[in-house]
Coordinates of C-alpha atoms in Angstrom, one line a residue:
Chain T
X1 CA 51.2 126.8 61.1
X2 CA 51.2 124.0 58.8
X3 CA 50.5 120.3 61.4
X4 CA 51.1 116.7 60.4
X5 CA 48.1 115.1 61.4
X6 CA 48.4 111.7 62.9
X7 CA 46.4 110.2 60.5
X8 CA 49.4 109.8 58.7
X9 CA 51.0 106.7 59.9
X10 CA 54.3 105.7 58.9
X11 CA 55.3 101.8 59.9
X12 CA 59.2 102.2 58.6
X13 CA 61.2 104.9 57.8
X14 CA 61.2 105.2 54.1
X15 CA 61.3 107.4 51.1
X16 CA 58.9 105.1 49.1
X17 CA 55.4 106.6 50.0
X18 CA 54.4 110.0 49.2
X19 CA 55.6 112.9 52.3
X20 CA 52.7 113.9 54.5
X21 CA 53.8 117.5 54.8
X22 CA 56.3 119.4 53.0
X23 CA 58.1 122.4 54.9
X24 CA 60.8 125.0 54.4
X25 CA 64.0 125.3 56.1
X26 CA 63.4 127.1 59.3
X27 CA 59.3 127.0 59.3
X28 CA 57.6 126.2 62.5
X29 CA 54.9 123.3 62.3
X30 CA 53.5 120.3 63.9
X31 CA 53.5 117.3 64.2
X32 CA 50.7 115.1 65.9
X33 CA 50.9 111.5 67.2
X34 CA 48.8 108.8 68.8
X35 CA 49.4 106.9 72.0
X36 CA 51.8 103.8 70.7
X37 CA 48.5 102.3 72.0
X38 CA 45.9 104.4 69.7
X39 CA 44.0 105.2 73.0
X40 CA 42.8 101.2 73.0
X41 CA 44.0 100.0 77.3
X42 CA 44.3 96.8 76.4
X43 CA 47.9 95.3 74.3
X44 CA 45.5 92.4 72.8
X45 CA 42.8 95.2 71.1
X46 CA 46.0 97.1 69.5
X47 CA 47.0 94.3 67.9
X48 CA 43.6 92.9 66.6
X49 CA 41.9 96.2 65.9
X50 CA 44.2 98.4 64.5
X51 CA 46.7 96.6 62.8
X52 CA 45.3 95.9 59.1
X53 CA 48.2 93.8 58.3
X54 CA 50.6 96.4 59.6
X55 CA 52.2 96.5 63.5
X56 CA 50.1 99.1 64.9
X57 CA 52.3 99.3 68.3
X58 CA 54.7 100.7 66.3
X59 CA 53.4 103.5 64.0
X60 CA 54.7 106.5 64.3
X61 CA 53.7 110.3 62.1
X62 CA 55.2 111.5 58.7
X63 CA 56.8 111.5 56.4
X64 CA 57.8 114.9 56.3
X65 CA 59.8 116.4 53.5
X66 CA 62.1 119.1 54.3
X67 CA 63.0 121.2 51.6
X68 CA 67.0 121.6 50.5
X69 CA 67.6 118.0 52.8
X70 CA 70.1 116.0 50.4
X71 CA 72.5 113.3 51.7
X72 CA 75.4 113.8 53.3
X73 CA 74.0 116.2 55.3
X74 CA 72.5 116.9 58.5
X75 CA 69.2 117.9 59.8
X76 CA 68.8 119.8 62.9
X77 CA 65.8 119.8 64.0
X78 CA 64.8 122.0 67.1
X79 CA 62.1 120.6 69.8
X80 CA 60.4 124.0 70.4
X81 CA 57.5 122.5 72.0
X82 CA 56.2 119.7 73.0
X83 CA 52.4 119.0 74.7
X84 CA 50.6 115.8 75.4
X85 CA 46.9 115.7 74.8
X86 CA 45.7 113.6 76.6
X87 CA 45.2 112.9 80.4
X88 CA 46.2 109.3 80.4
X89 CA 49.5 107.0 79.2
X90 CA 49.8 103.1 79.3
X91 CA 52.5 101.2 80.6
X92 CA 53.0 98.0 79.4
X93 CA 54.4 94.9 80.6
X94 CA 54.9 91.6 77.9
X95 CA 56.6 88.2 78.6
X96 CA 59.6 87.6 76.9
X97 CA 60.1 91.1 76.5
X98 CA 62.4 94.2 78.0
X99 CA 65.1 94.0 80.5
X100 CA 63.2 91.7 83.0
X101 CA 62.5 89.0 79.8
X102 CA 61.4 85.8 81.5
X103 CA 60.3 87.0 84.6
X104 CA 57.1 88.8 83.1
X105 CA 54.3 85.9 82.9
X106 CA 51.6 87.8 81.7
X107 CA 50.6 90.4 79.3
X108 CA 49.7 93.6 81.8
X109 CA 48.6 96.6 80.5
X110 CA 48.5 99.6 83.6
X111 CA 46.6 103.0 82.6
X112 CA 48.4 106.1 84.5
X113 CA 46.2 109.4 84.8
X114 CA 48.5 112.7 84.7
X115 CA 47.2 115.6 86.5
X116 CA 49.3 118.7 87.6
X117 CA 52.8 118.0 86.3
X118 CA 52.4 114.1 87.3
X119 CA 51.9 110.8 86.5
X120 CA 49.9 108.8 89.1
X121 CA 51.3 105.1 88.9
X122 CA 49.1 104.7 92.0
X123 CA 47.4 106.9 94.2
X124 CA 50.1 107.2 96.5
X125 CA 52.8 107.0 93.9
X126 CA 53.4 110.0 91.7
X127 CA 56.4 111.1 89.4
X128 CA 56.9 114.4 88.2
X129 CA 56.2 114.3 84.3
X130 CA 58.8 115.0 81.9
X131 CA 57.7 114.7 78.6
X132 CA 60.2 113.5 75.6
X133 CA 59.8 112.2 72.1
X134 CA 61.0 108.3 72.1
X135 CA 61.5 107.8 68.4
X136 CA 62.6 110.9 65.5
X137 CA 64.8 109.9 62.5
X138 CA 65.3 110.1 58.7
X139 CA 64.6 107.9 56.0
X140 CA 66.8 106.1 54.0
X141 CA 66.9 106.1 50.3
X142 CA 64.2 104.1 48.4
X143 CA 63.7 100.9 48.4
X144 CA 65.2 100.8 51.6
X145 CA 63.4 101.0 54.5
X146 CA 64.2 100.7 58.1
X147 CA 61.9 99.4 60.6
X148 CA 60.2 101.9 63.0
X149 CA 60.8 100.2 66.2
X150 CA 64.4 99.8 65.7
X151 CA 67.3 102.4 66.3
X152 CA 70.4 103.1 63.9
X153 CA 72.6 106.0 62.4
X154 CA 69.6 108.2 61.0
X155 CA 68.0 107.8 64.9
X156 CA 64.9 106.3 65.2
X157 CA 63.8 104.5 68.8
X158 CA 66.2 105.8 70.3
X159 CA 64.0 106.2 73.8
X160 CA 66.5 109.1 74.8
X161 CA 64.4 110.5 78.0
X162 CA 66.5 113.9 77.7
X163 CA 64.6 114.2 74.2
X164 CA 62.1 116.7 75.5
X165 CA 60.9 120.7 74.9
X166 CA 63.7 123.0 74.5
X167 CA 66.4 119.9 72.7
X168 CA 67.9 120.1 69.4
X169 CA 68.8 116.7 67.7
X170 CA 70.6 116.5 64.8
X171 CA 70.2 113.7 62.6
X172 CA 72.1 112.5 59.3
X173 CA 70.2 112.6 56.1
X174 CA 70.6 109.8 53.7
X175 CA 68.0 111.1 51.0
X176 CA 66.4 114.1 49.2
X177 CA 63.8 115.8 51.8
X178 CA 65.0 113.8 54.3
X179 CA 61.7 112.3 54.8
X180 CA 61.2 112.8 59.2
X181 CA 59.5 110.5 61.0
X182 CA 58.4 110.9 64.4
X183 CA 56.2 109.4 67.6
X184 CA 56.4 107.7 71.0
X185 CA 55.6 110.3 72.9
X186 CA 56.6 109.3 76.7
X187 CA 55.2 111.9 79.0
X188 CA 58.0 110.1 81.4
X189 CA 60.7 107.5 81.3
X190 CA 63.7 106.0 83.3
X191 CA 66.9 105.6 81.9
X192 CA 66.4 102.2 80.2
X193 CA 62.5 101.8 79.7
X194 CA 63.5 98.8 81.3
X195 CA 60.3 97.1 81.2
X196 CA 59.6 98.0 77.4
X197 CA 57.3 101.0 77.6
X198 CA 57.6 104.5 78.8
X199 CA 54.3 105.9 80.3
X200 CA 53.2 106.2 76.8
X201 CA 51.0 109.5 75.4
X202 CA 49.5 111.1 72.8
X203 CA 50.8 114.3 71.9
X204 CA 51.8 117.1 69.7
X205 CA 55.8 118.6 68.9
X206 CA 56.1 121.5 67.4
X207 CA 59.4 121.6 65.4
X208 CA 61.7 123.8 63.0
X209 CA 64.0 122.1 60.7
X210 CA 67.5 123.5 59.1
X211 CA 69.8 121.4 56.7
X212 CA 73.4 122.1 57.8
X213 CA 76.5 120.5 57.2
X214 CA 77.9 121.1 61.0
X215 CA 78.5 119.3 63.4
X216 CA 81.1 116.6 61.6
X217 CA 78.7 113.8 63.1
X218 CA 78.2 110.2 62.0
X219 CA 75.5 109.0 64.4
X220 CA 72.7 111.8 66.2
X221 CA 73.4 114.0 68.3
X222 CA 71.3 115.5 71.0
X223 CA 71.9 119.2 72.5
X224 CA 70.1 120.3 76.0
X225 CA 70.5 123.5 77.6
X226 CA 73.0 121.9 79.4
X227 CA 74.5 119.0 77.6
X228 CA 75.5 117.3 74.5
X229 CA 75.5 113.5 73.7
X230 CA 75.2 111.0 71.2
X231 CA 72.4 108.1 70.4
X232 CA 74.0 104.7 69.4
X233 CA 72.7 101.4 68.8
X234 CA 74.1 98.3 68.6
X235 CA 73.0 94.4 69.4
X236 CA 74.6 94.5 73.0
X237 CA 75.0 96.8 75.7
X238 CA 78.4 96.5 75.5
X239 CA 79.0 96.9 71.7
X240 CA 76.8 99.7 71.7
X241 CA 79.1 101.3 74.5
X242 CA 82.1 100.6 72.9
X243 CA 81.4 102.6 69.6
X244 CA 79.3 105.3 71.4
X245 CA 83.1 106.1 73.2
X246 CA 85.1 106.1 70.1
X247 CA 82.6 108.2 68.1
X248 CA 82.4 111.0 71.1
X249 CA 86.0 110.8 71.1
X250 CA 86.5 111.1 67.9
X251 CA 83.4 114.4 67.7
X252 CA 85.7 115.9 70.9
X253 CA 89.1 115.3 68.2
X254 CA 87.1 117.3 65.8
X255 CA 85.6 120.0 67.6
X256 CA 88.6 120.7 70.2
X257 CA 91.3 119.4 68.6
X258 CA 92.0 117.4 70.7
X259 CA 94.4 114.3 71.0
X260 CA 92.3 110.5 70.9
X261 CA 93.9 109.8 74.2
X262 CA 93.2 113.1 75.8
X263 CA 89.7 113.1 74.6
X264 CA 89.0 109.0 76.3
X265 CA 90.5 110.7 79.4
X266 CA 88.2 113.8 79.2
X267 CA 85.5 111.5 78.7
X268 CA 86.4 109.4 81.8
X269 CA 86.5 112.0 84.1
X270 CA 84.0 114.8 82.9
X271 CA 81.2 113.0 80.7
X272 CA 78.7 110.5 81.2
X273 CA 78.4 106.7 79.8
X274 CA 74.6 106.0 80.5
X275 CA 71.7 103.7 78.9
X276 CA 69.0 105.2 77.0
X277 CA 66.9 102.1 76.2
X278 CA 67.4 97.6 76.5
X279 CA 64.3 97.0 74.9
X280 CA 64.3 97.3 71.2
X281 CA 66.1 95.0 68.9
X282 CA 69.0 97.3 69.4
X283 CA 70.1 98.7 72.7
X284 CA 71.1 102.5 72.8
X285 CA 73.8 104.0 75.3
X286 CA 74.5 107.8 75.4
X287 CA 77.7 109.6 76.3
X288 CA 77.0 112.7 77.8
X289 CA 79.5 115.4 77.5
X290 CA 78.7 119.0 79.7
X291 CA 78.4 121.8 76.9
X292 CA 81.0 123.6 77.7
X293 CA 83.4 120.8 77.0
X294 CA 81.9 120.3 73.7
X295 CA 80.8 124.0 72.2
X296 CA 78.5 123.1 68.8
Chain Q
X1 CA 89.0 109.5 117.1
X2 CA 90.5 106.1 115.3
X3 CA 91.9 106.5 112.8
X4 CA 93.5 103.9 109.9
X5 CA 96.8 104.7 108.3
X6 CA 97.4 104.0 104.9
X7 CA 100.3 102.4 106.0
X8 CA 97.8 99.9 106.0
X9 CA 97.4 98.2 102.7
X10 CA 95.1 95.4 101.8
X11 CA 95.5 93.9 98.6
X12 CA 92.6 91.6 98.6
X13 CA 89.3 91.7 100.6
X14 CA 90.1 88.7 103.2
X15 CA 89.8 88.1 106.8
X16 CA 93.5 86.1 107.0
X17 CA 95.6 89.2 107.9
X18 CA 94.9 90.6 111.4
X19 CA 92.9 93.5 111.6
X20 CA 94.3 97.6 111.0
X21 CA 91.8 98.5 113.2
X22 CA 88.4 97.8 115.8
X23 CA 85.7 100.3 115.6
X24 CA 82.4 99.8 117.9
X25 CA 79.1 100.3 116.0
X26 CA 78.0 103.8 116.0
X27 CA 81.8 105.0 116.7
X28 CA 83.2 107.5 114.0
X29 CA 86.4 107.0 112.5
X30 CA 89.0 108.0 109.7
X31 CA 90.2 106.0 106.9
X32 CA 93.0 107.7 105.5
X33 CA 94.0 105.9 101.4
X34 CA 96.9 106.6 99.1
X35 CA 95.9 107.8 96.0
X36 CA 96.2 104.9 93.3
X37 CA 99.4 105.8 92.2
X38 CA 101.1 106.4 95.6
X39 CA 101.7 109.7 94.8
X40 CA 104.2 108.5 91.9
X41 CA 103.0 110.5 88.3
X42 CA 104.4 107.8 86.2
X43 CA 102.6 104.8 85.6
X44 CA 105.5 102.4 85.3
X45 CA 107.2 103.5 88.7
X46 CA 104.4 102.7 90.2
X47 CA 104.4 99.2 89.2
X48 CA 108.1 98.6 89.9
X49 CA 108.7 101.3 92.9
X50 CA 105.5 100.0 95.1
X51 CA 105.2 96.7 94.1
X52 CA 106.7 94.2 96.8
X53 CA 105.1 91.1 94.7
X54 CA 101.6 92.4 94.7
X55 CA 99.3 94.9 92.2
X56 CA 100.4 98.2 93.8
X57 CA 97.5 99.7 91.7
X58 CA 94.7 97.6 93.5
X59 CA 96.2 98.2 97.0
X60 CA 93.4 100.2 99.0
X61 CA 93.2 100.5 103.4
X62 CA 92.1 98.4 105.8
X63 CA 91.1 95.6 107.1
X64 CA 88.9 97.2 109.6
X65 CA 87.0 95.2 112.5
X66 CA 83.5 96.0 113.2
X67 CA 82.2 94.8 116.6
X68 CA 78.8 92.8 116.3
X69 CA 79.2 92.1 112.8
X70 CA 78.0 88.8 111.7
X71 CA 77.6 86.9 108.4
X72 CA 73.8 87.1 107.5
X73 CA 73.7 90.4 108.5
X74 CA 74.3 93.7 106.5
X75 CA 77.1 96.4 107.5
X76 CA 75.7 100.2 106.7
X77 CA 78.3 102.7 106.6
X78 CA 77.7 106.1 106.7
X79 CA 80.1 108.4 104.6
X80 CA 80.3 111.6 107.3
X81 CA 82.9 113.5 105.4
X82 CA 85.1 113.0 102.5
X83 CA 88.0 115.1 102.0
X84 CA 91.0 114.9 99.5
X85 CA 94.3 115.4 101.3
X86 CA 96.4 116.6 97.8
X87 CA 95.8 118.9 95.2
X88 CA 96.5 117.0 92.6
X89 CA 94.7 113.8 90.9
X90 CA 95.7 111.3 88.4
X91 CA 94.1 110.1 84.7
X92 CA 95.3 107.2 83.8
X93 CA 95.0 105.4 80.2
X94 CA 96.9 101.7 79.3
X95 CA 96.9 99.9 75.8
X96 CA 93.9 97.3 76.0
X97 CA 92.1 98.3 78.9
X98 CA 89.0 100.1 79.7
X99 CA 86.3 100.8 77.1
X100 CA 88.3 102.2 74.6
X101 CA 91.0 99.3 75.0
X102 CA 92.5 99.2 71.4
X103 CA 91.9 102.7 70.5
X104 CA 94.3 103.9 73.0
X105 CA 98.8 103.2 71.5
X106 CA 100.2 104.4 75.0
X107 CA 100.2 104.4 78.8
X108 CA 99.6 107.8 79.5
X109 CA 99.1 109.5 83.1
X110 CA 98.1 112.8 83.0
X111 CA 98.2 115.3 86.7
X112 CA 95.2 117.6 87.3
X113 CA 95.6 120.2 89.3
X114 CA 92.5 120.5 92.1
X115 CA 91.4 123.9 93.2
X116 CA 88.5 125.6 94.5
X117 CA 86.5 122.8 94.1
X118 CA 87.8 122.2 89.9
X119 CA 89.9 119.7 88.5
X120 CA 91.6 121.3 85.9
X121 CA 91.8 119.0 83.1
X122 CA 93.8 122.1 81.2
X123 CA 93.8 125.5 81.7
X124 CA 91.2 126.0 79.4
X125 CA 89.0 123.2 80.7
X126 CA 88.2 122.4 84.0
X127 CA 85.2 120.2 86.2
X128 CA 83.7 121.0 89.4
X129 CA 84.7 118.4 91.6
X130 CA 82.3 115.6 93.2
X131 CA 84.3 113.3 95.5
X132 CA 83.1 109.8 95.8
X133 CA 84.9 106.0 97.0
X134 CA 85.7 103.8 94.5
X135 CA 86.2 101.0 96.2
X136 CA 84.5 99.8 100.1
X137 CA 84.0 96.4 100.4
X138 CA 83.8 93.5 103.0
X139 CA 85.4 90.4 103.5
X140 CA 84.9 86.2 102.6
X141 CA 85.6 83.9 105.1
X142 CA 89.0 82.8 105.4
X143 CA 90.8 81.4 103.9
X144 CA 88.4 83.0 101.0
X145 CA 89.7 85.9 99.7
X146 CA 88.2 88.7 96.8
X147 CA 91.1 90.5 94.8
X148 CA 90.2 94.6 95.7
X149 CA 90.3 95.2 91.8
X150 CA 86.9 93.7 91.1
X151 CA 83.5 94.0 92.4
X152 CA 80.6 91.5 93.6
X153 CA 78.0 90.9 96.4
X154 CA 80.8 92.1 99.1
X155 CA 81.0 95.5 97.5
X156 CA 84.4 96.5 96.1
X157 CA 85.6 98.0 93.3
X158 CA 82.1 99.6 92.4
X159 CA 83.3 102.9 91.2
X160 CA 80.0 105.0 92.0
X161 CA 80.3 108.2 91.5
X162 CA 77.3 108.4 93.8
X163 CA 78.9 107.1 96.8
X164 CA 80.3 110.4 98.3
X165 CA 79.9 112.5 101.5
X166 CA 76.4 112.2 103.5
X167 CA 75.8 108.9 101.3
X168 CA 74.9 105.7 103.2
X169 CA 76.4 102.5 101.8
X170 CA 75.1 98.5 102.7
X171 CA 77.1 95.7 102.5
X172 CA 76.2 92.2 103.1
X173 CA 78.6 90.9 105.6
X174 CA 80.2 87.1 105.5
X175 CA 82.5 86.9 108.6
X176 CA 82.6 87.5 111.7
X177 CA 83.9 91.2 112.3
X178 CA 83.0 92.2 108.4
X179 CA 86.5 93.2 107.5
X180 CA 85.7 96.2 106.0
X181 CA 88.0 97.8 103.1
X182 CA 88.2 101.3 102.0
X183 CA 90.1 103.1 98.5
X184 CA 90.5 104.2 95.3
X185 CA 89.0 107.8 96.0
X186 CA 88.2 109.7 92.7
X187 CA 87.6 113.6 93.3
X188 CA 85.8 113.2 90.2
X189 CA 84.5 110.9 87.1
X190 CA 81.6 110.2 84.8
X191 CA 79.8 107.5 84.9
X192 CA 81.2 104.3 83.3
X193 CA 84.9 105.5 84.2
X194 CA 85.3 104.9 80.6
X195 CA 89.1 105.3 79.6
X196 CA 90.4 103.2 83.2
X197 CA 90.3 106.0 85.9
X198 CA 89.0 108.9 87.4
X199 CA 90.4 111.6 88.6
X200 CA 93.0 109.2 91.2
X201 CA 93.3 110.9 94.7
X202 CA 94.5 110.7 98.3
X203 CA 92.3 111.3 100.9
X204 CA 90.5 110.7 104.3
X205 CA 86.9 109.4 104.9
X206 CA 85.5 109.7 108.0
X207 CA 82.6 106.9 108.4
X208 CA 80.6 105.4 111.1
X209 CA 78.9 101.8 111.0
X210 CA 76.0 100.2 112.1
X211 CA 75.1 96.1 111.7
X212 CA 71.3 96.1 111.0
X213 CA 69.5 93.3 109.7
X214 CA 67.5 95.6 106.7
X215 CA 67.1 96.6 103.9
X216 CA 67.1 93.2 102.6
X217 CA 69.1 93.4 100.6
X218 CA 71.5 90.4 98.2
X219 CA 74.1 93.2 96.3
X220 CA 75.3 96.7 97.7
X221 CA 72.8 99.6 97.8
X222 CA 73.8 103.1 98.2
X223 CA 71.5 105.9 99.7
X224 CA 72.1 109.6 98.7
X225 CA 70.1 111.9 99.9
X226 CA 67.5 111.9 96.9
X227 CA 68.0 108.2 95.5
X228 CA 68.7 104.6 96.4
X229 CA 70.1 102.3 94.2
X230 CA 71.7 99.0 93.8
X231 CA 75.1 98.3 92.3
X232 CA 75.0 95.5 90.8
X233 CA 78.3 93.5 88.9
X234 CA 78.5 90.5 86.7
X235 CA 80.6 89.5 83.4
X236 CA 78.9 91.8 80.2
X237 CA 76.9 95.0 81.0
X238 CA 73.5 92.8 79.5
X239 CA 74.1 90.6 82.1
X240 CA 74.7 93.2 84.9
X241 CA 71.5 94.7 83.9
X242 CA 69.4 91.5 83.3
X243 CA 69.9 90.9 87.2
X244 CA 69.9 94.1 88.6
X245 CA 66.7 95.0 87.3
X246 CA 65.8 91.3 88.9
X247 CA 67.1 92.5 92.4
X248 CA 66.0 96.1 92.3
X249 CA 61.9 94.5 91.4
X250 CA 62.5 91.8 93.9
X251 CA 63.5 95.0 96.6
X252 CA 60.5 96.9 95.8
X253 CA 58.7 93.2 95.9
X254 CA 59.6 93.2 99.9
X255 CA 59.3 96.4 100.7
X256 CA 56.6 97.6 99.6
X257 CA 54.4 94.9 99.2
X258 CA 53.8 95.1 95.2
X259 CA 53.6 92.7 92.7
X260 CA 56.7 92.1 91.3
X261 CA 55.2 92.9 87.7
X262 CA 53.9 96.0 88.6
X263 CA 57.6 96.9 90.4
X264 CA 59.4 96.5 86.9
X265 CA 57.0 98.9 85.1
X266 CA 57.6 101.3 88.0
X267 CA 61.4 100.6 87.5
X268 CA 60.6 101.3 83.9
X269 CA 58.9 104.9 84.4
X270 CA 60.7 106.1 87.8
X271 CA 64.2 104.8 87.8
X272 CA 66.8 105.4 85.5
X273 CA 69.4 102.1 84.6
X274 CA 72.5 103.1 84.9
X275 CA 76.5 102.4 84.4
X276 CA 78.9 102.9 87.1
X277 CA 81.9 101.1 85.2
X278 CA 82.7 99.1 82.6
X279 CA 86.5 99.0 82.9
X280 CA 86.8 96.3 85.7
X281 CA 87.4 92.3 85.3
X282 CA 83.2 92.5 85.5
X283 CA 81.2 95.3 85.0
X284 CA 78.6 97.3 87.6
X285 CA 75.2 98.6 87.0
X286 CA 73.1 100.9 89.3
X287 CA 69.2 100.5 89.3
X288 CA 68.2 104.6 90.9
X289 CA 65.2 105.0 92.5
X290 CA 63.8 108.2 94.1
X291 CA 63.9 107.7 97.8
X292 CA 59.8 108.5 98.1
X293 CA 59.9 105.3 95.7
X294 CA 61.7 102.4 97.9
X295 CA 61.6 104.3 101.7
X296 CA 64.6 102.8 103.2

């Protein structure tokens, strides 16, 4: 199986540099990534030692060229597996930054062992694992570039938690090959990352990309075994709520054929309005709709 | 056992009106509530049939007096049962409201049918059902009083789809007696209650409550029987969340001991930020924590 090593770094999503892996419609392969902390347990040491004039904390692995991508289209790409490789994540705490903002007065970087399906914040406290990829998206067309730590149409850091083994997310292309980025491996993560970080991992995804031009989507979508929902961004909570409910809507008009107004009131009733992340320079909500409401 | 008609209406949280009913801590007791429509399918009749000069649509039962309550201290209520008494709900969507405010051209209610534990949105479509109160709430000091359609400190209009049967709810209390105030039943809705409703139903509650001085708590917290979470209401979701995540640190701050760093990166691992609405004159956030997490 071919692998994308994660000795390829990408530091934006862009078509400018050469792809790191080219693969076929439908072929199973790999893709590796580093810690968002390169295995360094102190925030300062990222920063100084790994940089080279480029912000290490948020590299992530490709580009990957998928064959028959064009734009206009969308990519579906299939999480078939996903392992960590490594027995220890960082969680990270910054002033200034994350949900709790000003009340953080120091840098604190906290390393969590994981052993047996958990993740030991302390000894006594221990959360069952649940491993999820915090940033996947395309590229758009050169020059362009869109910063990796950021989240938009063609996904990115999203920070869905529900990202994990088993998902499919489907993600429009903008440009030839698509050129896939992905990284920020959490091996687990509340709703929000509130703070800033996930408990943050190295690991390894094994994926299988298809070009298709169904579902009639216009920001990603992610499928579970159970459910379906979308990734939006936008400056504010609120805004980001507001168009994440008119573009599910408007995906339930499509698929069902349903009426607008019926589908806001499906959507009240039966789906979920949740937070995926507040700590990026756009916020992302999710509305999550059970699959047998929305059949794709 | 007691039990409160619905004869009885509040229309604001206040301790002005004489009580609907004494209950003695510890006693169990029934709060019977219209559904928000008073039974009427049409959104206009309701507003010119019920209204006798106030909101019809914000009327909800009570106020009941609880012996031995006393500002400073906190009223827990535990949920015992929670039964719908029709079986049929309302959906309700109005020009300008809710999250998808100018999307929506009409006033349309819609009837679901509720059977065998489904609302059936259609024929085709249909959601198991997962009772919870909308709105419980105490009361200001008079001549204070908090209209029942918003939330705050007091409780009220916090439309968690959490707070159902075996759930424990506590509220801070600010007058003598508590004045406690009990409607707007929902047999079932996602979070965010996106479009303006849930699923609108009549029904009884049967509750029992206790005046304890802890948690320490400073907004409503709800315990289920896996999580514990704060609900949390303020102008814009950003700032809803922004002091949430502030009181839900400070919580795990007191209770267990930790540094109140270290409680917002295990906030940011372990507990998932969440909506509960974003359709009321402010909006409510949940911080959910696993119960091994904060032991309340």
């Amino acid at each position: 199986m071919k692998i994308c090593s994660k000795d390829y770094l990408m530091f934006s999503f862009n078509a400018k540099e050469p792809p790191a892996l080219y693969v076929e419609q439908g072929e199973m392969f790999q893709v590796e990534t580093h810690d968002r902390f390169f295995g360094r347990r102190e925030f300062d040491t990222v920063l100084s030692e790994v940089g080279g004039g480029r912000d290490p904390l948020n590299a992530i692995t490709g580009p990957i060229f998928v064959e028959g991508a064009k734009p206009g289209l969308i990519l579906k790409v299939d999480v078939l597996k996903l392992e960590l490789t490594d027995d220890k994540g960082v969680v990270c705490a910054v002033p200034g930054k994350g949900g709790f903002a000003d009340k953080i007065w120091e840098t604190r970087t906290k390393v969590v062992r994981i052993k047996e399906g958990y993740a030991y914040f302390t000894d006594d406290i221990k959360i069952p694992i649940a491993p999820h990829i915090g940033r996947i998206g395309t590229s758009p067309p050169p020059p362009e570039e869109i910063p990796t730590g950021t989240a938009g149409r063609h996904g990115g850091n999203m920070d869905n938690n529900m990202l994990g083994e088993g998902s499919t997310v489907y993600l429009p292309i903008f440009t030839e090959g698509a050129f896939l980025g992905v990284g920020d491996f959490h091996a687990v993560m509340g709703d929000g990352e509130s703070v800033l970080t996930g408990v943050e991992v190295a690991g390894r995804a094994t994926l299988r990309c298809e070009v298709v031009d169904w579902p009639p989507i216009t920001w990603p979508l992610l499928k579970t075994r159970d459910y379906v929902m979308n990734m939006v961004s936008a400056k504010t909570l609120d805004e980001a709520t507001k168009i994440a409910l008119d573009d599910m809507a408007k995906l339930l008009q499509r698929i069902r054929g349903m009426d607008y107004i019926d589908a806001a009131m499906l959507i009240s009733i039966a789906a979920d309005l949740r937070i995926c992340q507040i700590v990026n320079p756009v916020k992302t909500v999710k509305v999550i709709v059970p699959r047998h409401i929305l059949p794709i």
